[in-house]
Short mmCIF file of C-alpha atoms in Angstrom, two decimals:
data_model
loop_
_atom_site.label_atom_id
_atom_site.label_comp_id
_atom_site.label_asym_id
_atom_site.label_seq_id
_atom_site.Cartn_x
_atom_site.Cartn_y
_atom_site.Cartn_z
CA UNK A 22 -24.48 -14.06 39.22
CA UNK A 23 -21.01 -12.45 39.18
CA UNK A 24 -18.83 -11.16 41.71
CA UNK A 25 -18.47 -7.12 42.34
CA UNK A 26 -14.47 -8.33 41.65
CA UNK A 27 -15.30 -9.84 38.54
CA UNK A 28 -17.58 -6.72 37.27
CA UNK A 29 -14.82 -4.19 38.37
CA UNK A 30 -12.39 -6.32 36.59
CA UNK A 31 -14.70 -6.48 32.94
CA UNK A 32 -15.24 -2.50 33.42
CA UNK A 33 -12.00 -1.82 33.81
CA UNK A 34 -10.94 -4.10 30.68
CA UNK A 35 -14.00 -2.29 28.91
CA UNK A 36 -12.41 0.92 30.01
CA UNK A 37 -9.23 0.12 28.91
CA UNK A 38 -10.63 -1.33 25.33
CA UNK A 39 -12.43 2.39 24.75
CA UNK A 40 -9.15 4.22 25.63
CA UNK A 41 -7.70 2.53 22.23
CA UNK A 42 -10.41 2.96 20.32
CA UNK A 43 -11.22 6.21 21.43
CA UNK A 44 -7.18 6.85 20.16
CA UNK A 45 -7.99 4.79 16.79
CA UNK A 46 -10.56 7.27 16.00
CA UNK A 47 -8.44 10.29 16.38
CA UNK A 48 -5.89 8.95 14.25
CA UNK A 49 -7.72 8.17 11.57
CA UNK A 50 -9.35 11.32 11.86
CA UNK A 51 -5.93 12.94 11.19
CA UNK A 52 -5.26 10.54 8.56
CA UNK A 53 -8.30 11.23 7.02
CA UNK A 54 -7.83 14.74 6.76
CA UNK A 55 -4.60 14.55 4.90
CA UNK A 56 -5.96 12.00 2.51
CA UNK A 57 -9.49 13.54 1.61
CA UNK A 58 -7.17 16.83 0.54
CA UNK A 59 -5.09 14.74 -1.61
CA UNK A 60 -7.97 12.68 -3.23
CA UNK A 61 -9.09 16.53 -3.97
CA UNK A 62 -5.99 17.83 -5.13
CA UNK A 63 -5.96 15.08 -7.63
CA UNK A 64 -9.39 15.52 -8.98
CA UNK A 65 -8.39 18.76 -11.26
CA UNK A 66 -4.80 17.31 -12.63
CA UNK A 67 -7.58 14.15 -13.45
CA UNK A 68 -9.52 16.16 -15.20
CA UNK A 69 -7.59 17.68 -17.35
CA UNK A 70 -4.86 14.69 -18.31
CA UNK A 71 -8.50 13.69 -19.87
CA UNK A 72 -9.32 16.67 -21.17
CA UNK A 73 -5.71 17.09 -22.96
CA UNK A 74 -5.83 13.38 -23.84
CA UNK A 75 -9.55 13.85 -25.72
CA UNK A 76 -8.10 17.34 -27.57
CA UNK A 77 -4.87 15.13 -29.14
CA UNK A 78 -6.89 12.25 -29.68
CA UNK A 79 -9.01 14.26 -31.83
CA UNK A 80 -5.50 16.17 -33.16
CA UNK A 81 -4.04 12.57 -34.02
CA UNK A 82 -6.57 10.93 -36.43
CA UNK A 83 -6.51 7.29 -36.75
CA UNK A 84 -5.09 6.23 -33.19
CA UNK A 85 -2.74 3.10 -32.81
CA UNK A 86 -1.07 2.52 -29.45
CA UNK A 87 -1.03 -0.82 -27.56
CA UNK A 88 -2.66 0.26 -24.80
CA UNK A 89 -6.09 1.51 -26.57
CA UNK A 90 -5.90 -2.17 -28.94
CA UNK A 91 -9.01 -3.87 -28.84
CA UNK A 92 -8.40 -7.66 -28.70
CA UNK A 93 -11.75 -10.31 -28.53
CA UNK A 94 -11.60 -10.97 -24.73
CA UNK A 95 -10.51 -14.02 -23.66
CA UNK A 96 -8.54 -13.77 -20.04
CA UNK A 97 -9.08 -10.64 -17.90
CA UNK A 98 -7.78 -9.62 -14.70
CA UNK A 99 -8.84 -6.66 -11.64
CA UNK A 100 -7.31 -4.87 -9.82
CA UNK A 101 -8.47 -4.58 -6.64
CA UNK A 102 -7.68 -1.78 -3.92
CA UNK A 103 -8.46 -3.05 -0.22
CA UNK A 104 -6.98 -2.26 3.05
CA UNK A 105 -3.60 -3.73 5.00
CA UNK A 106 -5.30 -3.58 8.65
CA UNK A 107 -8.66 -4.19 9.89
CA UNK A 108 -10.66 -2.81 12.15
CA UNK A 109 -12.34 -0.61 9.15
CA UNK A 110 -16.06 -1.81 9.25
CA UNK A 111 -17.20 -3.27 6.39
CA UNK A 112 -14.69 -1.25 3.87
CA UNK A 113 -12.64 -4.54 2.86
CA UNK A 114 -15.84 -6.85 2.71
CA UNK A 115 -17.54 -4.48 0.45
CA UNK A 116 -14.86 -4.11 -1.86
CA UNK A 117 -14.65 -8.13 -1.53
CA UNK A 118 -18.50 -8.52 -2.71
CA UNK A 119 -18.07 -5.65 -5.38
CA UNK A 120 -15.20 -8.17 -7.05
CA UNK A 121 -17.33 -11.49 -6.39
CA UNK A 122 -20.11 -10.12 -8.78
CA UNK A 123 -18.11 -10.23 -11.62
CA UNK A 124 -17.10 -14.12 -11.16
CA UNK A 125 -19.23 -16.60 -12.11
CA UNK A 126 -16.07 -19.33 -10.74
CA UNK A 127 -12.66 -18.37 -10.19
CA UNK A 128 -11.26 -19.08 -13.55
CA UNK A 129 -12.83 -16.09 -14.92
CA UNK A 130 -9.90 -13.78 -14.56
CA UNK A 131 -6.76 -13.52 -12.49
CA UNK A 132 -6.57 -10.63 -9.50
CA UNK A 133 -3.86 -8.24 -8.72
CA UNK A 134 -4.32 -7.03 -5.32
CA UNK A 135 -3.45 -3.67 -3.79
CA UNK A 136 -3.73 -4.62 0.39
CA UNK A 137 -3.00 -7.74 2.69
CA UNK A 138 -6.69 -8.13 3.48
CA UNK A 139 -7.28 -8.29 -0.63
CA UNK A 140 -4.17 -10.83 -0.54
CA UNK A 141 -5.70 -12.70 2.07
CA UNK A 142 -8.95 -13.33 1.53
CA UNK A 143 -8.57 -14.38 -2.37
CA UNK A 144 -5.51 -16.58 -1.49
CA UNK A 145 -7.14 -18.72 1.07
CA UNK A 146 -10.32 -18.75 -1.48
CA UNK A 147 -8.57 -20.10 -4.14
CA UNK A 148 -8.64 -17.41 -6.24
CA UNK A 149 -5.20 -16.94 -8.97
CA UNK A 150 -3.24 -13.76 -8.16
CA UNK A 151 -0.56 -12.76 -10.14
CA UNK A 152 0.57 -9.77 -8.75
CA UNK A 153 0.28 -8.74 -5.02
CA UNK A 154 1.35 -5.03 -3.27
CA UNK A 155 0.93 -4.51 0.35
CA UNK A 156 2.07 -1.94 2.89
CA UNK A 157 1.31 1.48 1.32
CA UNK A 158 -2.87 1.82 1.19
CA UNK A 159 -3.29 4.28 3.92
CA UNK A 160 -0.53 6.39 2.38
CA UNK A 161 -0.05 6.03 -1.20
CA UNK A 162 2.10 7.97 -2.94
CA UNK A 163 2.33 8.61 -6.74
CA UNK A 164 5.29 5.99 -7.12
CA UNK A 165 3.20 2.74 -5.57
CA UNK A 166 0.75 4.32 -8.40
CA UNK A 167 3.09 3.99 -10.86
CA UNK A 168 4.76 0.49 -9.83
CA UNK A 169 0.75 -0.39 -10.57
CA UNK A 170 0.26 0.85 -13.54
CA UNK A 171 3.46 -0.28 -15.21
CA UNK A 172 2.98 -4.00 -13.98
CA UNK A 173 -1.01 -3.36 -15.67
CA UNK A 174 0.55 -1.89 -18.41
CA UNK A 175 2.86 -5.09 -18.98
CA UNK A 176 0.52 -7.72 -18.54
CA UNK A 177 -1.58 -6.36 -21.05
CA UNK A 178 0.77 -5.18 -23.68
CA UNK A 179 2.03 -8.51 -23.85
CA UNK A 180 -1.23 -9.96 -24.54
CA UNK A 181 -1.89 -12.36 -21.56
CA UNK A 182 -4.77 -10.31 -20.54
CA UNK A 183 -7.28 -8.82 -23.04
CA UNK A 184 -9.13 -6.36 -20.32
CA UNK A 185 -7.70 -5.01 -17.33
CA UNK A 186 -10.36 -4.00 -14.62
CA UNK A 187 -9.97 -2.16 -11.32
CA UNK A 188 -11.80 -2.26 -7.95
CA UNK A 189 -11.67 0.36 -5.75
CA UNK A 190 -14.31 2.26 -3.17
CA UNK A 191 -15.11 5.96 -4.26
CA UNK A 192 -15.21 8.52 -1.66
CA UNK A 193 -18.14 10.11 -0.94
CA UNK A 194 -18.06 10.86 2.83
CA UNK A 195 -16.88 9.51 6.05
CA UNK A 196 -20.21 7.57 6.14
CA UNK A 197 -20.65 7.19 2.61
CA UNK A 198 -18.50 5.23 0.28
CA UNK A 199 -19.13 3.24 -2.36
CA UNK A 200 -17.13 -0.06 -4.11
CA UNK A 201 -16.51 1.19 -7.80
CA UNK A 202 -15.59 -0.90 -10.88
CA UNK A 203 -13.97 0.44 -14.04
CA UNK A 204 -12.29 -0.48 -16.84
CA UNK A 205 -8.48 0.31 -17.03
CA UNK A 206 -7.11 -1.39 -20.32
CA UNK A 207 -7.84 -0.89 -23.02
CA UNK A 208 -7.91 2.67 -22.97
CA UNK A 209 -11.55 3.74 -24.26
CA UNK A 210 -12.52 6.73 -22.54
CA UNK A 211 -10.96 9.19 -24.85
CA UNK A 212 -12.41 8.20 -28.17
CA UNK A 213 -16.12 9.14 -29.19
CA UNK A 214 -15.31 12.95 -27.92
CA UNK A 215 -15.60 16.11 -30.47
CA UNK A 216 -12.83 17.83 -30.00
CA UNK A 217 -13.82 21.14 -28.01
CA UNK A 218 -13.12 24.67 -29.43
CA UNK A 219 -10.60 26.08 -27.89
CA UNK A 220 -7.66 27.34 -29.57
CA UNK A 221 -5.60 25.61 -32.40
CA UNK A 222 -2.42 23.38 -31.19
CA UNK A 223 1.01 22.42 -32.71
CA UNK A 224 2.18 18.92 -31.32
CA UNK A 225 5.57 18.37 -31.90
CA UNK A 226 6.89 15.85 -33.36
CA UNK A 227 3.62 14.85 -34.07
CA UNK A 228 -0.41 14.20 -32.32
CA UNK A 229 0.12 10.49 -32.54
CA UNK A 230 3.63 10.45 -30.65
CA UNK A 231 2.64 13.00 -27.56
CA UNK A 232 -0.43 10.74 -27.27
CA UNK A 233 1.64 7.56 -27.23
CA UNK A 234 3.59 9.33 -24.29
CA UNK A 235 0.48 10.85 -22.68
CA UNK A 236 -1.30 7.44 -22.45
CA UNK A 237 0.64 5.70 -19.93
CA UNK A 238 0.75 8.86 -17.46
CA UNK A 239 -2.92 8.56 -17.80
CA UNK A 240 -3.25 5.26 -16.39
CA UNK A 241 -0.88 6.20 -13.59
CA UNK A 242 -3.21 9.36 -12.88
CA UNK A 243 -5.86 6.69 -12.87
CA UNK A 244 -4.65 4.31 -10.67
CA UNK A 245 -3.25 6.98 -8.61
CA UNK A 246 -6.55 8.77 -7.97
CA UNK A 247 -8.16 5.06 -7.21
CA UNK A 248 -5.37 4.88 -4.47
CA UNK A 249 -6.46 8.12 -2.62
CA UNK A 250 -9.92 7.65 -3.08
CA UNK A 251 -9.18 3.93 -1.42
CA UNK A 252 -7.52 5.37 1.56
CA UNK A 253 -9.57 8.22 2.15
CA UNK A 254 -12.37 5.36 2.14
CA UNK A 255 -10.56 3.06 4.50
CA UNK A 256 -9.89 5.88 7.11
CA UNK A 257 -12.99 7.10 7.02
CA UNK A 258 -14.55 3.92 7.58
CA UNK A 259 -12.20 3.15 10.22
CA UNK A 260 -12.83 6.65 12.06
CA UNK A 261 -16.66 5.85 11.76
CA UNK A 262 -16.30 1.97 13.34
CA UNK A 263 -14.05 3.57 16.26
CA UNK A 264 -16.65 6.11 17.05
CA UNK A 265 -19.10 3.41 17.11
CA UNK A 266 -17.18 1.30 18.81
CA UNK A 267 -16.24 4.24 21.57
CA UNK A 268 -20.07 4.66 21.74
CA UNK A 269 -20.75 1.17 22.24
CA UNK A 270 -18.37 1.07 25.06
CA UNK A 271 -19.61 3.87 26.81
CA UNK A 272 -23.20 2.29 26.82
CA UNK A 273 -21.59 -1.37 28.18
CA UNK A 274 -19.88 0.69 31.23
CA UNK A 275 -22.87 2.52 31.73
CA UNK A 276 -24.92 -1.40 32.08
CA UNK A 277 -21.74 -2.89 33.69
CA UNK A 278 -21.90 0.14 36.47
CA UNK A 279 -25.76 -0.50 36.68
CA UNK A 280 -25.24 -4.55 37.13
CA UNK A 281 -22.74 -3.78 39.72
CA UNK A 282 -24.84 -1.77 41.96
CA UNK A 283 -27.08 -4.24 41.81
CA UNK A 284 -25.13 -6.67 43.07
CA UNK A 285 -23.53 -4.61 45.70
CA UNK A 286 -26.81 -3.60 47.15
CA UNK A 287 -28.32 -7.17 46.83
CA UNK A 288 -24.73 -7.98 48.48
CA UNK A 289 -26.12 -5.17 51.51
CA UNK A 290 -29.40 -6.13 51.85
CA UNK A 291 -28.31 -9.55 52.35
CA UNK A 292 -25.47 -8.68 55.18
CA UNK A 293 -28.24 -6.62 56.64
CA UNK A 294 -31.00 -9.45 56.62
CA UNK A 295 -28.16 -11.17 57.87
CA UNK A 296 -27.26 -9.52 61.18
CA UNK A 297 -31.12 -8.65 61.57
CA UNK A 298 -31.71 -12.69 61.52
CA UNK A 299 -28.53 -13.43 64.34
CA UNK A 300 -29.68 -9.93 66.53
CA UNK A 301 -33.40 -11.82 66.58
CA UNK A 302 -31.99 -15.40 67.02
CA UNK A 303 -30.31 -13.99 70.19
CA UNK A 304 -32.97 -12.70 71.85
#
């Protein structure tokens, strides 16, 4: 059985353990704040960059621009959105397993990776990554979005990949999020739509040349929403494991404390039994 010493010493370490996480979880709390009004701010401008694309789509007639070319597929690649630090719960894993379902073996496609635990994982798995970015997926801003987007926008204007995919966890709530897949290149989301009534427009030059500039901006609205939707994700999973993990350590202390009054009083009653034993052996 331990020692009282050695039970004072694993509370206080337990203690000391809660204090961080307890800290963890107000951070990311903060964090999470901040990101969840971004991911919402972002929604609307979303929204109607696809709106705007649809209406000069349907202005433009026949549509040719390299990044809406339909090529027989042969080599694709994802894009996948996971965290730089741990201690998130299962947010990285998830994202991890959402990837893995689309491999049959690891020559299927190539992986760009947004996040060292993304980086990590696939490297040491023997997975081909072309392209990796780290450092930023707690706080993306609109220019990691576009340094994204223009590397996609490369590889598959050049023709070494024939679909571009991207991985990424949707925000739902704290407690709710959900690894998403969609398709980035080629563009095919704003073809098939009737153009909507409402009001006639005059592009200048021309439909087909705003669209050719509207595309690209697009896919950076696209990646960048997948960005705050990823870091709202990853904080809110993070603030959720700290709580749990705060909890947890609350109910350890609480079995530690018991154990050690055990042991204290077991360490009384013996002393007692003790001097009872030499006061009788005396007499």
């Amino acid at each position: 059985m331990a020692s009282t010493q050695d039970i004072r010493r694993r509370i206080k370490s337990v203690k000391n353990i809660q204090q961080i996480t307890k800290a963890m979880k107000m951070v990311a709390a903060a964090r999470l704040r901040r990101a969840q009004e971004g991911a919402l701010a972002n929604k609307p401008y979303a929204e109607k960059m696809q709106a705007v694309l649809r209406d000069v789509a349907g202005s433009a007639g026949d549509i040719n621009h390299p990044l809406l070319e339909v090529r027989p597929v042969n080599k694709k690649a994802y894009v996948v959105l996971a965290a730089d630090k741990g201690l998130a719960g299962a947010y990285s894993s998830n994202v991890f397993k959402e990837v893995i379902t689309h491999f049959s073996n690891k020559s299927d496609a190539d992986l760009i990776t947004v996040g060292r635990k993304a980086r990590d994982y696939f490297f040491h798995r023997g997975y081909n990554i072309v392209t990796e970015y780290a450092g930023f997926t707690e706080r993306p801003t609109y220019e990691h979005a576009k340094h994204v987007a223009m590397k996609i926008m490369e590889l598959f204007t050049s023709g070494e990949y024939d679909e571009i995919h991207m991985v990424y966890t949707k925000f739902i709530s704290p407690i709710n999020v959900v690894p998403t897949t969609v398709k980035l290149l080629p563009i095919s989301d704003i073809e098939g739509e009737e153009k909507q009534s409402g009001g006639e427009y005059i592009y200048e030059p021309n439909a087909g040349e705003v669209l050719g500039l509207l595309l690209p901006q697009y896919l950076e609205t696209m990646v960048y929403g997948a960005l705050l939707q990823s870091a709202a994700s990853e904080l809110g999973s993070r603030m959720t494991a700290m709580s749990a993990a705060t909890d947890n350590a609350d109910e350890l202390i609480s079995k530690l404390v018991l154990n050690y009054n055990k042991v204290r009083q077991a360490g009384i009653t013996r002393e007692i039994n003790e001097i009872v034993s030499g006061a009788e052996a005396l007499k």
